[in-house]
Short mmCIF file of C-alpha atoms and ligand atoms in Angstrom, two decimals:
data_model
loop_
_atom_site.label_atom_id
_atom_site.label_comp_id
_atom_site.label_asym_id
_atom_site.label_seq_id
_atom_site.Cartn_x
_atom_site.Cartn_y
_atom_site.Cartn_z
CA UNK I 1 2.08 -277.22 -60.04
CA UNK I 2 5.21 -278.81 -58.58
CA UNK I 3 8.66 -278.57 -60.14
CA UNK I 4 9.07 -278.90 -63.89
CA UNK I 5 8.51 -282.47 -65.12
CA UNK I 6 12.27 -283.06 -65.43
CA UNK I 7 12.93 -282.26 -61.76
CA UNK I 8 10.51 -283.43 -59.09
CA UNK I 9 10.32 -281.47 -55.87
CA UNK I 10 10.26 -282.89 -52.35
CA UNK I 11 9.51 -280.56 -49.46
CA UNK I 12 11.32 -282.12 -46.51
CA UNK I 13 9.85 -281.29 -43.11
CA UNK I 14 12.33 -281.81 -40.28
CA UNK I 15 11.07 -281.99 -36.70
CA UNK I 16 13.05 -282.06 -33.45
CA UNK I 17 14.71 -285.29 -32.41
CA UNK I 18 18.13 -286.84 -32.30
CA UNK I 19 17.52 -288.33 -35.78
CA UNK I 20 17.59 -284.86 -37.39
CA UNK I 21 21.15 -285.42 -38.56
CA UNK I 22 19.91 -288.39 -40.63
CA UNK I 23 17.63 -285.99 -42.54
CA UNK I 24 20.81 -284.42 -43.97
CA UNK I 25 21.77 -287.80 -45.43
CA UNK I 26 18.20 -288.36 -46.66
CA UNK I 27 18.33 -285.00 -48.44
CA UNK I 28 21.54 -286.05 -50.18
CA UNK I 29 20.13 -289.45 -51.21
CA UNK I 30 17.06 -287.75 -52.71
CA UNK I 31 19.21 -285.23 -54.57
CA UNK I 32 21.24 -288.08 -56.05
CA UNK I 33 17.98 -289.37 -57.53
CA UNK I 34 17.56 -286.02 -59.29
CA UNK I 35 15.12 -284.55 -56.75
CA UNK I 36 15.04 -280.86 -55.85
CA UNK I 37 14.68 -280.69 -52.06
CA UNK I 38 13.32 -277.75 -50.07
CA UNK I 39 13.54 -277.90 -46.28
CA UNK I 40 11.23 -276.66 -43.54
CA UNK I 41 12.49 -277.06 -39.97
CA UNK I 42 10.70 -276.72 -36.67
CA UNK I 43 12.30 -274.61 -33.98
CA UNK I 44 13.19 -277.75 -32.02
CA UNK I 45 14.84 -279.34 -35.05
CA UNK I 46 17.15 -276.30 -35.24
CA UNK I 47 18.49 -277.22 -31.79
CA UNK I 48 19.92 -280.44 -33.19
CA UNK I 49 21.26 -279.25 -36.54
CA UNK I 50 21.60 -275.65 -37.67
CA UNK I 51 19.44 -274.53 -40.62
CA UNK I 52 22.65 -273.46 -42.35
CA UNK I 53 23.57 -277.13 -42.85
CA UNK I 54 20.30 -277.86 -44.68
CA UNK I 55 20.54 -274.56 -46.54
CA UNK I 56 24.01 -275.43 -47.82
CA UNK I 57 23.06 -279.00 -48.72
CA UNK I 58 19.76 -278.14 -50.43
CA UNK I 59 20.93 -274.95 -52.13
CA UNK I 60 17.69 -273.24 -51.05
CA UNK I 61 16.79 -271.04 -48.10
CA UNK I 62 15.44 -273.09 -45.20
CA UNK I 63 12.02 -272.12 -43.93
CA UNK I 64 12.09 -272.13 -40.14
CA UNK I 65 9.14 -271.85 -37.82
CA UNK I 66 8.86 -268.19 -37.49
CA UNK I 67 6.04 -265.77 -37.71
CA UNK I 68 8.45 -262.90 -37.24
CA UNK I 69 8.19 -261.84 -40.87
CA UNK I 70 4.45 -261.93 -41.48
CA UNK I 71 4.70 -260.50 -44.97
CA UNK I 72 6.89 -263.33 -46.20
CA UNK I 73 5.80 -266.41 -44.29
CA UNK I 74 2.24 -266.21 -45.59
CA UNK I 75 3.48 -266.29 -49.18
CA UNK I 76 6.31 -268.70 -48.43
CA UNK I 77 4.26 -271.48 -46.86
CA UNK I 78 1.73 -271.46 -49.69
CA UNK I 79 4.49 -271.38 -52.30
CA UNK I 80 6.18 -274.40 -50.71
CA UNK I 81 2.86 -276.23 -50.30
CA UNK I 82 2.22 -275.78 -54.04
CA UNK I 83 5.75 -276.56 -55.16
CA UNK I 84 5.81 -280.01 -53.54
CA UNK I 85 5.35 -283.16 -55.61
CA UNK I 86 5.79 -284.98 -52.32
CA UNK I 87 5.71 -283.63 -48.78
CA UNK I 88 7.98 -285.80 -46.66
CA UNK I 89 8.39 -285.32 -42.91
CA UNK I 90 11.45 -287.12 -41.54
CA UNK I 91 12.02 -287.47 -38.71
CA UNK I 92 8.41 -286.96 -37.66
CA UNK I 93 7.88 -286.52 -33.92
CA UNK I 94 4.78 -287.66 -32.01
CA UNK I 95 3.93 -283.96 -31.78
CA UNK I 96 3.76 -283.29 -35.53
CA UNK I 97 1.73 -286.48 -36.07
CA UNK I 98 -0.77 -285.30 -33.43
CA UNK I 99 -0.97 -281.85 -35.01
CA UNK I 100 -1.52 -283.30 -38.48
CA UNK I 101 -4.20 -285.66 -37.20
CA UNK I 102 -6.05 -282.70 -35.67
CA UNK I 103 -5.35 -280.21 -38.45
CA UNK I 104 -3.48 -277.87 -36.14
CA UNK I 105 -1.53 -275.19 -38.00
CA UNK I 106 0.50 -273.23 -35.50
CA UNK I 107 3.91 -273.01 -37.12
CA UNK I 108 5.50 -273.01 -40.56
CA UNK I 109 5.69 -276.78 -40.97
CA UNK I 110 2.21 -277.69 -39.68
CA UNK I 111 0.68 -274.80 -41.64
CA UNK I 112 2.38 -275.79 -44.89
CA UNK I 113 1.57 -279.49 -44.64
CA UNK I 114 -2.07 -278.57 -43.98
CA UNK I 115 -2.11 -276.41 -47.11
CA UNK I 116 -0.47 -278.86 -49.50
CA UNK I 117 -2.38 -280.90 -52.06
CA UNK I 118 0.68 -283.11 -52.69
CA UNK I 119 0.96 -286.68 -51.35
CA UNK I 120 2.29 -286.66 -47.78
CA UNK I 121 4.70 -289.16 -46.24
CA UNK I 122 5.88 -289.34 -42.64
CA UNK I 123 8.82 -291.26 -41.20
CA UNK I 124 8.28 -291.19 -37.44
CA UNK I 125 11.10 -291.41 -34.92
CA UNK I 126 10.58 -291.24 -31.17
CA UNK I 127 10.97 -293.00 -27.86
CA UNK I 128 9.36 -296.49 -27.74
CA UNK I 129 6.87 -295.47 -25.06
CA UNK I 130 5.72 -292.52 -27.15
CA UNK I 131 5.44 -294.71 -30.25
CA UNK I 132 3.42 -297.37 -28.42
CA UNK I 133 1.12 -294.84 -26.78
CA UNK I 134 -2.48 -295.27 -28.04
CA UNK I 135 -2.62 -291.52 -28.74
CA UNK I 136 0.23 -291.83 -31.27
CA UNK I 137 -1.15 -295.04 -32.75
CA UNK I 138 -4.62 -293.52 -33.14
CA UNK I 139 -3.18 -290.41 -34.76
CA UNK I 140 -1.30 -292.63 -37.22
CA UNK I 141 -4.46 -294.57 -37.98
CA UNK I 142 -6.26 -291.29 -38.76
CA UNK I 143 -3.43 -290.15 -41.03
CA UNK I 144 -3.25 -293.51 -42.81
CA UNK I 145 -7.00 -293.41 -43.46
CA UNK I 146 -6.56 -289.99 -45.02
CA UNK I 147 -3.96 -291.39 -47.41
CA UNK I 148 -0.78 -290.24 -45.65
CA UNK I 149 2.07 -292.69 -46.36
CA UNK I 150 3.76 -293.90 -43.19
CA UNK I 151 7.28 -295.33 -43.11
CA UNK I 152 7.14 -297.07 -39.75
CA UNK I 153 10.17 -296.78 -37.49
CA UNK I 154 12.63 -299.61 -37.12
CA UNK I 155 13.22 -301.53 -33.91
CA UNK I 156 16.57 -301.29 -32.19
CA UNK I 157 18.67 -299.49 -29.66
CA UNK I 158 17.37 -295.93 -29.31
CA UNK I 159 19.41 -292.84 -28.51
CA UNK I 160 17.54 -292.45 -25.20
CA UNK I 161 18.92 -295.84 -24.08
CA UNK I 162 15.66 -297.76 -24.61
CA UNK I 163 15.35 -300.82 -26.76
CA UNK I 164 12.30 -301.15 -29.05
CA UNK I 165 10.39 -299.56 -31.92
CA UNK I 166 10.97 -295.86 -32.58
CA UNK I 167 14.21 -295.67 -34.53
CA UNK I 168 14.00 -293.67 -37.78
CA UNK I 169 13.88 -296.19 -40.63
CA UNK I 170 17.02 -296.40 -42.73
CA UNK I 171 17.26 -293.34 -45.00
CA UNK I 172 17.69 -295.53 -48.08
CA UNK I 173 14.35 -297.20 -47.29
CA UNK I 174 12.63 -293.82 -46.77
CA UNK I 175 14.12 -292.48 -50.02
CA UNK I 176 13.00 -295.59 -51.93
CA UNK I 177 9.41 -295.21 -50.62
CA UNK I 178 9.49 -291.52 -51.53
CA UNK I 179 10.60 -292.33 -55.07
CA UNK I 180 7.81 -294.90 -55.38
CA UNK I 181 5.18 -292.31 -54.44
CA UNK I 182 6.74 -289.72 -56.75
CA UNK I 183 6.72 -292.03 -59.73
CA UNK I 184 3.11 -293.06 -59.02
CA UNK I 185 1.90 -289.48 -58.89
CA UNK I 186 0.98 -288.38 -62.39
CA UNK I 187 -0.29 -284.86 -62.30
CA UNK I 188 -1.93 -285.01 -65.71
CA UNK I 189 -5.11 -283.29 -64.54
CA UNK I 190 -3.46 -280.23 -63.11
CA UNK I 191 -5.44 -277.10 -64.01
CA UNK I 192 -8.70 -279.04 -64.48
CA UNK I 193 -11.57 -278.15 -62.12
CA UNK I 194 -13.64 -281.11 -61.04
CA UNK I 195 -16.63 -280.96 -58.69
CA UNK I 196 -17.88 -284.16 -57.07
CA UNK I 197 -21.03 -284.65 -55.02
CA UNK I 198 -21.23 -287.47 -52.49
CA UNK I 199 -23.34 -289.00 -49.78
CA UNK I 200 -26.99 -288.79 -48.84
CA UNK I 201 -29.08 -285.81 -47.83
CA UNK I 202 -31.05 -285.66 -44.59
CA UNK I 203 -34.54 -284.21 -44.57
CA UNK I 204 -35.72 -283.33 -41.09
CA UNK I 205 -39.16 -284.38 -39.87
CA UNK I 206 -38.87 -282.92 -36.40
CA UNK I 207 -35.96 -281.96 -34.11
CA UNK I 208 -34.93 -285.61 -33.63
CA UNK I 209 -35.91 -287.44 -36.83
CA UNK I 210 -35.03 -287.28 -40.48
CA UNK I 211 -35.46 -289.11 -43.78
CA UNK I 212 -32.30 -290.34 -45.47
CA UNK I 213 -31.03 -293.24 -47.60
CA UNK I 214 -28.28 -295.85 -47.58
CA UNK I 215 -25.65 -293.88 -49.51
CA UNK I 216 -22.32 -294.12 -47.64
CA UNK I 217 -20.48 -291.52 -49.75
CA UNK I 218 -17.66 -294.01 -50.45
CA UNK I 219 -17.97 -293.84 -54.24
CA UNK I 220 -17.98 -290.02 -54.37
CA UNK I 221 -15.08 -289.76 -51.94
CA UNK I 222 -13.07 -292.26 -54.00
CA UNK I 223 -13.72 -290.14 -57.11
CA UNK I 224 -12.63 -286.96 -55.34
CA UNK I 225 -9.46 -288.73 -54.12
CA UNK I 226 -8.66 -290.11 -57.59
CA UNK I 227 -9.08 -286.71 -59.25
CA UNK I 228 -7.02 -284.92 -56.57
CA UNK I 229 -4.26 -287.54 -56.82
CA UNK I 230 -3.91 -286.70 -60.50
CA UNK I 231 -3.57 -283.01 -59.73
CA UNK I 232 -7.10 -281.74 -60.46
CA UNK I 233 -8.53 -278.84 -58.49
CA UNK I 234 -11.29 -280.74 -56.70
CA UNK I 235 -14.35 -279.45 -54.88
CA UNK I 236 -16.33 -282.07 -52.96
CA UNK I 237 -19.91 -281.34 -51.96
CA UNK I 238 -20.68 -283.88 -49.27
CA UNK I 239 -23.71 -284.92 -47.32
CA UNK I 240 -23.40 -286.28 -43.78
CA UNK I 241 -21.14 -289.35 -43.99
CA UNK I 242 -18.69 -291.12 -41.68
CA UNK I 243 -15.65 -290.64 -43.92
CA UNK I 244 -12.41 -288.72 -43.61
CA UNK I 245 -12.17 -285.70 -45.91
CA UNK I 246 -9.74 -286.60 -48.71
CA UNK I 247 -6.42 -284.82 -48.71
CA UNK I 248 -6.02 -281.80 -50.95
CA UNK I 249 -9.72 -281.45 -51.70
CA UNK I 250 -11.96 -278.43 -51.04
CA UNK I 251 -14.86 -279.79 -48.96
CA UNK I 252 -18.27 -278.08 -48.76
CA UNK I 253 -20.97 -279.70 -46.67
CA UNK I 254 -24.72 -279.97 -47.19
CA UNK I 255 -27.43 -281.57 -45.14
CA UNK I 256 -30.59 -281.22 -47.23
CA UNK I 257 -31.17 -281.56 -50.98
CA UNK I 258 -32.08 -277.87 -51.04
CA UNK I 259 -28.66 -277.01 -49.55
CA UNK I 260 -26.94 -279.22 -52.14
CA UNK I 261 -28.96 -277.49 -54.86
CA UNK I 262 -27.82 -274.04 -53.69
CA UNK I 263 -24.17 -275.06 -53.28
CA UNK I 264 -24.06 -276.87 -56.63
CA UNK I 265 -25.64 -273.97 -58.50
CA UNK I 266 -23.21 -271.51 -56.92
CA UNK I 267 -20.12 -273.54 -57.85
CA UNK I 268 -20.94 -275.45 -61.05
CA UNK I 269 -20.40 -272.50 -63.39
CA UNK I 270 -16.62 -272.53 -63.25
CA UNK I 271 -16.11 -276.30 -63.23
CA UNK I 272 -14.83 -278.32 -66.16
CA UNK I 273 -16.24 -281.63 -64.98
CA UNK I 274 -19.06 -282.38 -62.56
CA UNK I 275 -19.52 -285.90 -61.18
CA UNK I 276 -22.73 -286.34 -59.21
CA UNK I 277 -22.43 -289.38 -56.99
CA UNK I 278 -24.62 -287.94 -54.23
CA UNK I 279 -27.98 -289.47 -53.38
CA UNK I 280 -30.09 -286.43 -52.55
CA UNK I 281 -33.56 -287.28 -51.27
CA UNK I 282 -36.27 -286.66 -53.86
CA UNK I 283 -38.77 -285.61 -51.20
CA UNK I 284 -38.86 -283.64 -47.97
CA UNK I 285 -41.51 -283.13 -45.32
CA UNK I 286 -44.03 -280.49 -46.24
CA UNK I 287 -43.70 -279.17 -42.73
CA UNK I 288 -40.92 -279.77 -40.23
CA UNK I 289 -42.49 -280.13 -36.79
CA UNK I 290 -40.96 -277.66 -34.34
CA UNK I 291 -41.40 -280.16 -31.51
CA UNK I 292 -40.92 -283.90 -31.36
CA UNK I 293 -43.81 -285.66 -33.08
CA UNK I 294 -45.67 -287.77 -30.51
CA UNK I 295 -47.16 -291.25 -30.94
CA UNK I 296 -50.62 -291.09 -32.46
CA UNK I 297 -52.25 -293.38 -29.86
CA UNK I 298 -53.48 -296.06 -32.24
CA UNK I 299 -54.13 -293.72 -35.19
CA UNK I 300 -52.14 -294.07 -38.45
CA UNK I 301 -49.56 -291.37 -38.88
CA UNK I 302 -49.63 -289.69 -42.29
CA UNK I 303 -46.53 -287.87 -43.46
CA UNK I 304 -46.96 -285.44 -46.32
CA UNK I 305 -43.88 -285.11 -48.53
CA UNK I 306 -43.17 -282.55 -51.20
CA UNK I 307 -40.72 -282.83 -54.06
CA UNK I 308 -37.16 -281.55 -53.74
CA UNK I 309 -35.40 -279.89 -56.67
CA UNK I 310 -33.64 -282.27 -59.05
CA UNK I 311 -30.12 -280.89 -58.74
CA UNK I 312 -28.65 -282.70 -61.75
CA UNK I 313 -31.54 -281.65 -64.00
CA UNK I 314 -31.26 -278.02 -62.89
CA UNK I 315 -27.50 -277.97 -63.50
CA UNK I 316 -27.98 -279.71 -66.85
CA UNK I 317 -30.12 -276.78 -68.05
CA UNK I 318 -27.24 -274.33 -67.56
CA UNK I 319 -24.44 -276.56 -68.87
CA UNK I 320 -21.85 -274.55 -70.79
CA UNK I 321 -20.13 -275.75 -73.95
CA UNK I 322 -17.12 -277.84 -73.01
CA UNK I 323 -18.42 -278.84 -69.57
CA UNK I 324 -18.87 -282.55 -68.88
CA UNK I 325 -21.58 -283.64 -66.45
CA UNK I 326 -21.67 -287.19 -65.12
CA UNK I 327 -24.54 -288.62 -63.09
CA UNK I 328 -25.23 -291.89 -61.33
CA UNK I 329 -28.19 -294.21 -61.52
CA UNK I 330 -28.50 -296.69 -58.68
CA UNK I 331 -31.28 -298.99 -59.82
CA UNK I 332 -32.95 -302.21 -58.74
CA UNK I 333 -34.53 -303.06 -62.13
CA UNK I 334 -34.34 -302.11 -65.84
CA UNK I 335 -30.99 -300.52 -65.12
CA UNK I 336 -30.00 -299.50 -68.64
CA UNK I 337 -33.41 -298.14 -69.63
CA UNK I 338 -33.56 -295.97 -66.50
CA UNK I 339 -29.98 -294.85 -67.01
CA UNK I 340 -30.60 -293.83 -70.63
CA UNK I 341 -33.70 -291.91 -69.64
CA UNK I 342 -31.80 -290.03 -66.89
CA UNK I 343 -28.95 -289.28 -69.31
CA UNK I 344 -31.39 -287.54 -71.63
CA UNK I 345 -33.66 -285.88 -69.07
CA UNK I 346 -30.82 -284.41 -67.00
CA UNK I 347 -28.70 -283.38 -70.02
CA UNK I 348 -25.79 -285.51 -68.80
CA UNK I 349 -22.81 -286.70 -70.83
CA UNK I 350 -22.51 -289.98 -68.97
CA UNK I 351 -24.40 -292.04 -66.45
CA UNK I 352 -22.62 -294.48 -64.17
CA UNK I 353 -25.29 -297.11 -63.74
CA UNK I 354 -25.33 -299.87 -61.20
CA UNK I 355 -27.75 -302.55 -60.13
CA UNK I 356 -27.67 -302.20 -56.36
CA UNK I 357 -29.23 -305.62 -55.86
CA UNK I 358 -26.06 -307.35 -57.18
CA UNK I 359 -23.58 -308.64 -54.65
CA UNK I 360 -20.52 -306.38 -54.47
CA UNK I 361 -22.38 -303.36 -55.89
CA UNK I 362 -24.09 -300.48 -54.20
CA UNK I 363 -24.30 -299.26 -50.67
CA UNK I 364 -21.66 -299.29 -47.96
CA UNK I 365 -19.37 -301.83 -49.63
CA UNK I 366 -15.87 -301.15 -50.93
CA UNK I 367 -16.53 -302.62 -54.38
CA UNK I 368 -18.87 -301.78 -57.24
CA UNK I 369 -20.05 -303.15 -60.59
CA UNK I 370 -20.92 -300.35 -62.96
CA UNK I 371 -21.84 -299.64 -66.56
CA UNK I 372 -20.95 -296.42 -68.32
CA UNK I 373 -23.86 -295.18 -70.40
CA UNK I 374 -23.20 -292.38 -72.90
CA UNK I 375 -25.02 -291.17 -76.00
CA UNK I 376 -22.68 -293.30 -78.06
CA UNK I 377 -23.14 -296.58 -76.26
CA UNK I 378 -22.55 -298.60 -73.12
CA UNK I 379 -19.48 -300.11 -71.48
CA UNK I 380 -19.83 -302.64 -68.67
CA UNK I 381 -16.99 -302.95 -66.16
CA UNK I 382 -16.35 -306.04 -64.02
CA UNK I 383 -16.42 -306.07 -60.19
CA UNK I 384 -13.75 -303.63 -58.98
CA UNK I 385 -12.79 -301.76 -55.85
CA UNK I 386 -14.49 -298.37 -55.58
CA UNK I 387 -11.03 -296.80 -55.92
CA UNK I 388 -10.50 -298.53 -59.27
CA UNK I 389 -14.00 -297.61 -60.43
CA UNK I 390 -13.26 -294.03 -59.39
CA UNK I 391 -10.09 -293.99 -61.51
CA UNK I 392 -12.05 -295.27 -64.51
CA UNK I 393 -14.83 -292.72 -64.05
CA UNK I 394 -12.37 -289.83 -63.84
CA UNK I 395 -10.44 -291.05 -66.90
CA UNK I 396 -13.64 -291.52 -68.90
CA UNK I 397 -14.97 -288.08 -67.95
CA UNK I 398 -11.64 -286.49 -68.94
CA UNK I 399 -11.69 -288.35 -72.28
CA UNK I 400 -15.27 -287.21 -72.91
CA UNK I 401 -14.26 -283.63 -72.24
CA UNK I 402 -11.30 -283.85 -74.62
CA UNK I 403 -13.64 -285.24 -77.29
CA UNK I 404 -16.23 -282.49 -76.72
CA UNK I 405 -13.62 -279.73 -76.80
CA UNK I 406 -12.00 -281.12 -79.98
CA UNK I 407 -15.40 -281.52 -81.66
CA UNK I 408 -16.23 -277.90 -80.79
CA UNK I 409 -12.95 -276.75 -82.34
CA UNK I 410 -13.61 -278.84 -85.48
CA UNK I 411 -17.15 -277.40 -85.69
CA UNK I 412 -15.81 -273.86 -85.32
CA UNK I 413 -13.30 -274.51 -88.14
CA UNK I 414 -15.99 -275.91 -90.41
CA UNK I 415 -18.27 -272.93 -89.72
CA UNK I 416 -15.42 -270.50 -90.31
CA UNK I 417 -14.53 -272.03 -93.69
CA UNK I 418 -18.18 -272.27 -94.69
CA UNK I 419 -18.48 -268.50 -94.22
CA UNK I 420 -15.11 -267.25 -95.38
CA UNK I 421 -13.88 -270.01 -97.65
CA UNK I 422 -10.43 -271.58 -97.46
CA UNK I 423 -7.55 -269.30 -96.47
CA UNK I 424 -5.21 -268.83 -99.40
CA UNK I 425 -1.60 -267.80 -99.20
CA UNK I 426 -1.04 -264.08 -99.89
CA UNK I 427 0.25 -263.31 -103.34
CA UNK I 428 3.32 -261.18 -103.37
N1 CTP U 501 -30.05 -286.38 -58.38
C1 CTP U 501 -30.13 -285.02 -58.17
N2 CTP U 501 -31.17 -284.47 -57.48
C2 CTP U 501 -32.15 -285.26 -57.00
C3 CTP U 501 -32.09 -286.65 -57.20
C4 CTP U 501 -31.04 -287.18 -57.90
O1 CTP U 501 -29.25 -284.31 -58.60
N3 CTP U 501 -33.15 -284.71 -56.33
C5 CTP U 501 -28.93 -286.91 -59.17
C6 CTP U 501 -28.06 -287.92 -58.43
O2 CTP U 501 -26.94 -287.29 -57.83
C7 CTP U 501 -27.64 -288.86 -59.56
C8 CTP U 501 -28.76 -288.78 -60.58
O3 CTP U 501 -29.46 -287.57 -60.28
O4 CTP U 501 -26.46 -288.43 -60.20
C9 CTP U 501 -29.72 -289.92 -60.53
O5 CTP U 501 -30.21 -290.11 -59.22
P1 CTP U 501 -31.34 -291.17 -58.91
O6 CTP U 501 -31.72 -291.08 -57.48
O7 CTP U 501 -30.91 -292.51 -59.46
O8 CTP U 501 -32.51 -290.66 -59.88
P2 CTP U 501 -33.81 -289.81 -59.67
O9 CTP U 501 -33.74 -288.71 -60.67
O10 CTP U 501 -34.01 -289.41 -58.25
O11 CTP U 501 -34.92 -290.82 -60.17
P3 CTP U 501 -35.63 -292.04 -59.39
O12 CTP U 501 -35.46 -291.78 -57.92
O13 CTP U 501 -37.02 -291.95 -59.87
O14 CTP U 501 -34.90 -293.27 -59.86
#
């Protein structure tokens, strides 16, 4: 998606504030860098500068907040969301930041930015009091956590007469940051479908208790983010975790292993790559008590557990030619032996093994130390951030897939020639 490789596309969202006129200059600066700019304005922005100005400068129709033409806006906002290599909102009012933080989609701009899978950047501009307000600051913190790039406003004399932070940052600075993000965003995985599982499952015992494990979901979320950043079509199946949903990723939630099993089976068929970082519980209670289980008054309490389905093993049985399935093995001992056994038993192409007893590896930390185990060998990586590990896992899975697909083609060629012999040129 996005503009052709030669010409990157920025969708410029313009929201209402005195700094709107600076967005015209920003548009020009971006164009001078060879960027194709499409503009979406809010109704309030149109009070400061007419859409015609942006239309003339950009050479494209300006999408304005209007639902008056239902047949076209539906198509238009999705088309713009897909076209963007970067979605830049400048100036961004406190209002649009609040809407984005909450996922509100009530006009053309908020709807389109919610739909985009492109990196998003905001350059806020507002009165100092509004900027300092905890509501605005908390909204920005939420957006930053989700990966939105923020070009903080400059401090100075504001149009409203106040002195302080809130002035739109210099357009050359905003344009430079935009170019940085654009050059960092390689979309080499566009068209590839990748499904990632993440987080623990919860198996209820009674209405107030459940069995779970220490999986935080961080590794799986980092993988989903890394794949989405490179343009893949990502589906994330997530257990209950305290993490923000990554931008541009389709999120489906499960609570129990059985729910994960059903979701995974329903969606695995049309995926190219499946990366299973989830930690689904192997067992669940044989019976879930309908009422809170009471203390046994001195007696031991015996809990009877029954086995859950092994999701990875079940998916492995139906793996299609060309699909690549990656699993994890979080171990405390004999890491490689266990990993190799899981690779074979679950019909996986790679296991990401880690010894969770090592410092910097495992649960609820931002780093990991992993070893890639494939049929052809092992590769140990040093201590890295989970984001870096995620990049490496995605790259390795993609390389495995390329190898498998090429081998299949070579096999098909060999089989063809074995049956029909070499193709000879026609004699005239
Ligand atoms: N897995 C799964 N379904 C389960 C348990 C695990 O799909 N019921 C997947 C995990 O997502 C992971 C891989 O299998 O990718 C290995 O998980 P792990 O818990 O290490 O292995 P188990 O098969 O559960 O074996 P054990 O608990 O005996 O180590």
